[in-house]
XYZ file of C-alpha atoms in Angstrom:
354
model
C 0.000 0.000 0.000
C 1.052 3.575 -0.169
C 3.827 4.337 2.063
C 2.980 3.848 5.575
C 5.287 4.686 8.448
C 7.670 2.810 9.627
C 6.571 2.558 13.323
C 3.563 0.769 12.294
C 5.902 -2.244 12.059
C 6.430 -2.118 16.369
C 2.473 -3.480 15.990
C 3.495 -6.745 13.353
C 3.726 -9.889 14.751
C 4.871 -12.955 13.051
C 2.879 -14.053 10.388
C 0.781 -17.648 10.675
C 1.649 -20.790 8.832
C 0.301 -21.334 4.802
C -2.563 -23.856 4.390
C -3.760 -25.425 0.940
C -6.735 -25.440 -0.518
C -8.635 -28.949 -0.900
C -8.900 -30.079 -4.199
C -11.640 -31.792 -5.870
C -12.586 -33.074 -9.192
C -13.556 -30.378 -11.422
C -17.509 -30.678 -13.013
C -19.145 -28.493 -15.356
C -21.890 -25.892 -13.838
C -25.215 -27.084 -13.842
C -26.680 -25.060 -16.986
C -23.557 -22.634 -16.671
C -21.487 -20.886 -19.498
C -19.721 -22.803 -21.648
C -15.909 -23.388 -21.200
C -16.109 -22.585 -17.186
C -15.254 -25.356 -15.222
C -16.172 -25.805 -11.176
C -18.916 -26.627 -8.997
C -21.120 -23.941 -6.944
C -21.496 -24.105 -3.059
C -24.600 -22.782 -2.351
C -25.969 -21.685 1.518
C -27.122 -24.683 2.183
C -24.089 -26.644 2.318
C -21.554 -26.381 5.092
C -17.538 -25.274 4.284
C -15.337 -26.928 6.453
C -12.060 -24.835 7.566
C -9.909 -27.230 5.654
C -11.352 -26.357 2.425
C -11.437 -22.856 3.449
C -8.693 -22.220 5.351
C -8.466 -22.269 9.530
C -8.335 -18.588 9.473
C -10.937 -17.374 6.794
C -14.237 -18.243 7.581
C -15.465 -20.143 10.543
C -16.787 -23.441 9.510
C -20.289 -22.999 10.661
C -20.303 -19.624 7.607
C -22.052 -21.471 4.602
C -20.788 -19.063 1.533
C -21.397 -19.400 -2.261
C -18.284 -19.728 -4.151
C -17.405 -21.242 -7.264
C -14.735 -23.882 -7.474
C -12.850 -22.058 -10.628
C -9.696 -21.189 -9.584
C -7.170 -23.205 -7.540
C -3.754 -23.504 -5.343
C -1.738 -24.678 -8.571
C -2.742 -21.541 -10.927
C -2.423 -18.934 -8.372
C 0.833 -20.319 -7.595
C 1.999 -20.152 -10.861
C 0.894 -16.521 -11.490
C 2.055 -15.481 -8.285
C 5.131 -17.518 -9.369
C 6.350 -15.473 -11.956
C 4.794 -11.854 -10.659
C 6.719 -12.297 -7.754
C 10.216 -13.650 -9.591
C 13.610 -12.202 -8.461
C 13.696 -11.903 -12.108
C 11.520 -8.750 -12.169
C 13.751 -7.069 -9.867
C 10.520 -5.982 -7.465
C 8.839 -4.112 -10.270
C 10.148 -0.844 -9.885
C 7.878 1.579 -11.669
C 9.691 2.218 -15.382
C 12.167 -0.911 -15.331
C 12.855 -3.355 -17.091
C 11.001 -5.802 -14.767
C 8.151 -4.071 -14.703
C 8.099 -4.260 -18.584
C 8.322 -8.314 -18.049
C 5.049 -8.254 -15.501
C 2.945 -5.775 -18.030
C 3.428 -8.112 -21.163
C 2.611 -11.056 -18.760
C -0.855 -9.157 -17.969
C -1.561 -8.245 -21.349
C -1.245 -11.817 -22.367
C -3.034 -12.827 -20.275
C -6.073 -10.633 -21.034
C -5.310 -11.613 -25.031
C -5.823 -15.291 -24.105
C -8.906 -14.465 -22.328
C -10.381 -12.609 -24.644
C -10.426 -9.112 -22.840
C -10.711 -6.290 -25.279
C -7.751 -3.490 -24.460
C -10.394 -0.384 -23.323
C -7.835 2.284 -25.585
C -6.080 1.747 -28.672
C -4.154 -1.356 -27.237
C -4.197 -2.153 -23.441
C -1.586 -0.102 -22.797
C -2.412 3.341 -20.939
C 0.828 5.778 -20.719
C 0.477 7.808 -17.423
C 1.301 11.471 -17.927
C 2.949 11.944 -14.387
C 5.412 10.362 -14.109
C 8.846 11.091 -15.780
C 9.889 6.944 -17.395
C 7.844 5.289 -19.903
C 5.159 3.924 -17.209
C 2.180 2.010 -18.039
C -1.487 0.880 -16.444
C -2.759 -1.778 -18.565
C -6.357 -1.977 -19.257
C -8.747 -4.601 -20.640
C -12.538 -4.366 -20.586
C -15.108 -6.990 -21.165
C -18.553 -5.487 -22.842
C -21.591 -6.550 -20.965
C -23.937 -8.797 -22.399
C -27.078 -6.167 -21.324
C -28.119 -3.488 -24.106
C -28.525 -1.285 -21.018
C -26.344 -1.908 -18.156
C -23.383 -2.578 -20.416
C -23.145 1.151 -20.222
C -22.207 1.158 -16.726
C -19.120 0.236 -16.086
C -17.339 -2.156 -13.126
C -13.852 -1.909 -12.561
C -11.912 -4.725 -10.731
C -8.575 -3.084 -10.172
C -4.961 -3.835 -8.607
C -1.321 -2.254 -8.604
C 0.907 -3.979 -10.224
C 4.447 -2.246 -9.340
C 6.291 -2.265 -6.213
C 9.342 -0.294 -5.096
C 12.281 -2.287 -6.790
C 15.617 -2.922 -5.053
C 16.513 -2.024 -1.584
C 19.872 -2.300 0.379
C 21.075 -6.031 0.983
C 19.376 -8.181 3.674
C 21.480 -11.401 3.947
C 22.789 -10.737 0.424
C 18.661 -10.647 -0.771
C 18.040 -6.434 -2.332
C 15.098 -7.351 -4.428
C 12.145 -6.271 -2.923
C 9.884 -9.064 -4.771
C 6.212 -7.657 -3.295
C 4.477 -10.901 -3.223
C 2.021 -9.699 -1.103
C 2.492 -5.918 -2.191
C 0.896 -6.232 -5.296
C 1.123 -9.246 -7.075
C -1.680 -10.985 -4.945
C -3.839 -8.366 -5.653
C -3.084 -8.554 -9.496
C -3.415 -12.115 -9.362
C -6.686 -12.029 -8.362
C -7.665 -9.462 -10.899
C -6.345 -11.768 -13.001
C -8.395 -14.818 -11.818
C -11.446 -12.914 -11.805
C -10.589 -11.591 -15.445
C -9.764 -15.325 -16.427
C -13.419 -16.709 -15.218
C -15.479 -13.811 -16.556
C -13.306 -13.924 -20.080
C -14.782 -17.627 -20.142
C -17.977 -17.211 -18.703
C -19.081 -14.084 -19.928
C -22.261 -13.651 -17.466
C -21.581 -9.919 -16.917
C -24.735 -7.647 -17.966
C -22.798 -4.252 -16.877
C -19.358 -4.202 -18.332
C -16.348 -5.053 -16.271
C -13.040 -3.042 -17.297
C -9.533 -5.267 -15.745
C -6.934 -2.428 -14.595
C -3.919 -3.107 -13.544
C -1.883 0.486 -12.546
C 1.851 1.254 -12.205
C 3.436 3.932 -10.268
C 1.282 2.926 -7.184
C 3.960 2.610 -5.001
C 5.253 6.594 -6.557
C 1.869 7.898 -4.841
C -0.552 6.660 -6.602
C 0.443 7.829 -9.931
C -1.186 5.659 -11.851
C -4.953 5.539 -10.739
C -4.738 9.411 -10.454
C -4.237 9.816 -14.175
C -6.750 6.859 -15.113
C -9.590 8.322 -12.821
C -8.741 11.719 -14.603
C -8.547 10.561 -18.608
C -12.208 8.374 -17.766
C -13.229 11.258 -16.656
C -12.869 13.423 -19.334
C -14.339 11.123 -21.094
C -17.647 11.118 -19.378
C -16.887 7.065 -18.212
C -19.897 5.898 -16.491
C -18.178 4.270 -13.578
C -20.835 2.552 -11.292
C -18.207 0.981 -8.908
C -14.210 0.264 -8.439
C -13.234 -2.489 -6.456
C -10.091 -2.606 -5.670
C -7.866 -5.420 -4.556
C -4.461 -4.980 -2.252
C -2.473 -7.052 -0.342
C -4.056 -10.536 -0.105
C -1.597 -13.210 -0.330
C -2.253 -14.162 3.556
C -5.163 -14.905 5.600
C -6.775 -12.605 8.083
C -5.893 -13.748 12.123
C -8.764 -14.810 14.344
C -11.456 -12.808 12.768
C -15.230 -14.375 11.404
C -14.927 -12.677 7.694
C -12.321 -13.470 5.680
C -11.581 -9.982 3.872
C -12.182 -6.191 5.250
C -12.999 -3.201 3.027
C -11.643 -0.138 3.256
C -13.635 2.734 3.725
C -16.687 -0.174 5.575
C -18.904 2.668 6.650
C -18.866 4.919 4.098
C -21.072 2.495 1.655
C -22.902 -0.404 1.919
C -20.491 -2.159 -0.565
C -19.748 -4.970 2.599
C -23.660 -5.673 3.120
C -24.065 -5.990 -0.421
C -20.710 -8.574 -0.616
C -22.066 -10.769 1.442
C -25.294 -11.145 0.465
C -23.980 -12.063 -2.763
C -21.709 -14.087 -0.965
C -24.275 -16.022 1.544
C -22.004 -15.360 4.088
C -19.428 -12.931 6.120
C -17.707 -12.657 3.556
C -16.101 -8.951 3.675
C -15.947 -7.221 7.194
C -14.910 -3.892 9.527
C -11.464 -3.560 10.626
C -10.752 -1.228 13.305
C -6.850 -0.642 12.165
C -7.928 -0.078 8.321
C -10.053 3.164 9.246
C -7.486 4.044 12.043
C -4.504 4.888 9.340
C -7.181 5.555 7.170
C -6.387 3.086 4.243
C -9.152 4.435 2.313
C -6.910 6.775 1.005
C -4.007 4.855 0.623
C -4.770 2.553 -2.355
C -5.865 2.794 -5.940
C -9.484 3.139 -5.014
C -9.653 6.648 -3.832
C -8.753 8.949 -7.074
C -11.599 6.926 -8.624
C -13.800 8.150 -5.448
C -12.192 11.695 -5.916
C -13.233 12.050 -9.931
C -16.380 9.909 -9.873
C -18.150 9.868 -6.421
C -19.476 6.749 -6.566
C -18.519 3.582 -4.093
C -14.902 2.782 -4.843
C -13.019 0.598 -1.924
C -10.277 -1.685 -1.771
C -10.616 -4.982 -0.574
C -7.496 -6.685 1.750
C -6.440 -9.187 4.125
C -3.303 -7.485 5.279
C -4.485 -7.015 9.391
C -0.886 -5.138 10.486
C -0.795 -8.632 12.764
C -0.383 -11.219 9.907
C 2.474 -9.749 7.751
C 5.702 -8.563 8.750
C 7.626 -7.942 5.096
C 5.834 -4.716 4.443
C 7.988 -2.770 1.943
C 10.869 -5.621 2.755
C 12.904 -7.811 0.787
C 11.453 -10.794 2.877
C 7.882 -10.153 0.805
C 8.521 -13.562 -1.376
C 6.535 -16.122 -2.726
C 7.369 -18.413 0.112
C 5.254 -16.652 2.767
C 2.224 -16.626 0.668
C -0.804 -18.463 0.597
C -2.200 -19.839 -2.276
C -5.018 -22.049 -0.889
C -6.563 -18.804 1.110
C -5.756 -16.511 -2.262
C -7.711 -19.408 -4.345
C -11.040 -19.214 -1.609
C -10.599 -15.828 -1.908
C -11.041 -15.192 -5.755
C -13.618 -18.037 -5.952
C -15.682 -16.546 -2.919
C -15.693 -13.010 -5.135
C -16.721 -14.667 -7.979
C -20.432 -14.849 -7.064
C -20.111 -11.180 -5.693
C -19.067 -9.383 -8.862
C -21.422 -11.829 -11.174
C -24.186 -10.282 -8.879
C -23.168 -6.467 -8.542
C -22.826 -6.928 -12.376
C -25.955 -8.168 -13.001
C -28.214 -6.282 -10.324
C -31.475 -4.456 -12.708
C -30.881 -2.014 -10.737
C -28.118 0.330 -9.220
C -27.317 -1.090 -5.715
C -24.111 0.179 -4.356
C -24.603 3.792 -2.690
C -22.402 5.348 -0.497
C -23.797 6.137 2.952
């Protein structure tokens, strides 16, 4: 997230162990879209913390998820995002070159659209050749595919730092690349599924980590062009599971929208809750959600699992693959699914701020 002070760190406590998703045999949705594989939990069935993860959701919380993505593929994303070969992503390197052809791949494979002229978007504040890339999937409503859904994440982090142990790369495992792997998960199941009625619009911003560079000149050329953003979700920081708490993701900004009740209705379950700490150093404003609240005024939030308890490699070169965890990431995406297919396809307008 954007820079937050270093004496934060005297409240981080050792993070908990990693735990792995259950796997089961993939089957096609009952009557689903074609090409999507997985099974739906509905409300009526219960989730037991093995599938779900000991810390996420208590196993008496029935949720609706969809069984789409899995340990393997977000370790392989998270794999590469995360490589010392990208150098930590430094904003205008050449690693973070190597992560924004990886994205736009990705959306080509998927089938995303690029939103401008390709998906490349080159920010105009920042000195380097810097890049958000941008991807939107037309909705399938005559309608509400002119309102627009953005599922957003940063993809940069702050480069090299001075030696630890002979380690400088700052690799940001958890700071961004489990927030762009999710946007990338959730781009991957709506690319084959295609059951969005509003449109969705993938962004993936640089220069996050520079101040928030990126979103701030997105929010500003959508504006000018009259966008008709209904929502931005936002996703930061959620390669590890939340410690001893009944939801298994909080939002920032919880009381200034009902973006949480509406989550987990979609969800079945607690799915998205308050967190003291978050409105305390006022995260709100820290993350690639609030220029889109500044231009548009309409709900825009970021969603997180980083609890200042369960993380201690915040802006370090110790942020690596190896303390992530790909079973809760995998619960996580699949447990949005359901949430975004619903916001998406609401008749009607449903997210208000307070």
């Amino acid at each position: 997230m954007k820079k937050i002070y270093r004496f934060i760190f005297l409240f981080f406590l050792l993070g908990c162990g990693t735990h792995q998703l259950k796997q089961t045999d993939a089957k096609n949705i009952p009557n689903g879209p074609a090409g999507v594989k997985g099974s739906v939990i509905t409300k009526e069935e219960v989730i037991t913390t093995e599938e779900i993860g000991q810390n996420a959701v208590e196993s008496k919380t029935a949720m609706s998820f969809v069984r789409f993505s899995d340990s393997d593929k977000v370790g392989e994303i998270m794999g590469f995002l995360a490589a010392d070969e990208l150098n930590g992503r430094d904003t205008g390197s050449p690693g973070i070159e190597k992560a924004a052809q990886f994205i736009e791949e990705q959306l080509r494979q998927n089938g995303i659209s690029p939103y401008f002229t390709t998906y490349r978007d080159t920010l105009d504040n920042f000195e380097e050749p810097a890049y958000n890339i941008v991807g939107i999937l037309e909705g399938t409503d005559a309608d509400l595919k002119k309102e627009f859904v953005m599922i957003g994440a940063h993809y940069d982090h702050i480069g090299l730092k001075s030696p630890v142990d002979g380690d400088a790369i700052a690799n940001g495992a958890n700071d961004n690349a489990s927030g762009t792997t999710t946007v990338l998960e959730l781009m991957r199941y709506f690319g084959k599924a295609r059951s969005n009625k509003r449109s969705l619009v993938f962004a993936f911003f640089s220069a996050e980590e520079k101040g928030l560079l990126g979103s701030k000149h997105l929010a500003n050329r959508l504006k000018e062009k009259d966008f008709g953003l209904y929502s931005m979700l936002n996703f930061e920081m959620v390669g590890v599971p939340l410690k001893d708490k009944d939801y298994m993701a909080y939002v920032s900004g919880y009381e200034k929208s009902n973006l949480a009740e509406v989550c987990n209705r979609y969800a079945n379950g607690h799915l998205v809750g308050f967190l003291p700490t978050a409105k305390e150093f006022n995260l709100f404003m820290r993350s690639d959600n609030f220029p889109f609240h500044a231009e548009f005024n309409v709900p825009s939030q970021t969603f997180s699992t980083f609890d200042f308890t369960n993380f201690d490699h915040y802006h370090m070169v110790g942020d690596e693959v190896s303390e992530m965890d790909f079973g809760h990431m995998a619960v996580l995406i699949n447990s949005f699914i359901p949430v975004i297919e619903g916001i998406s396809n609401a008749p009607q307008k449903e997210l208000k701020y307070n």
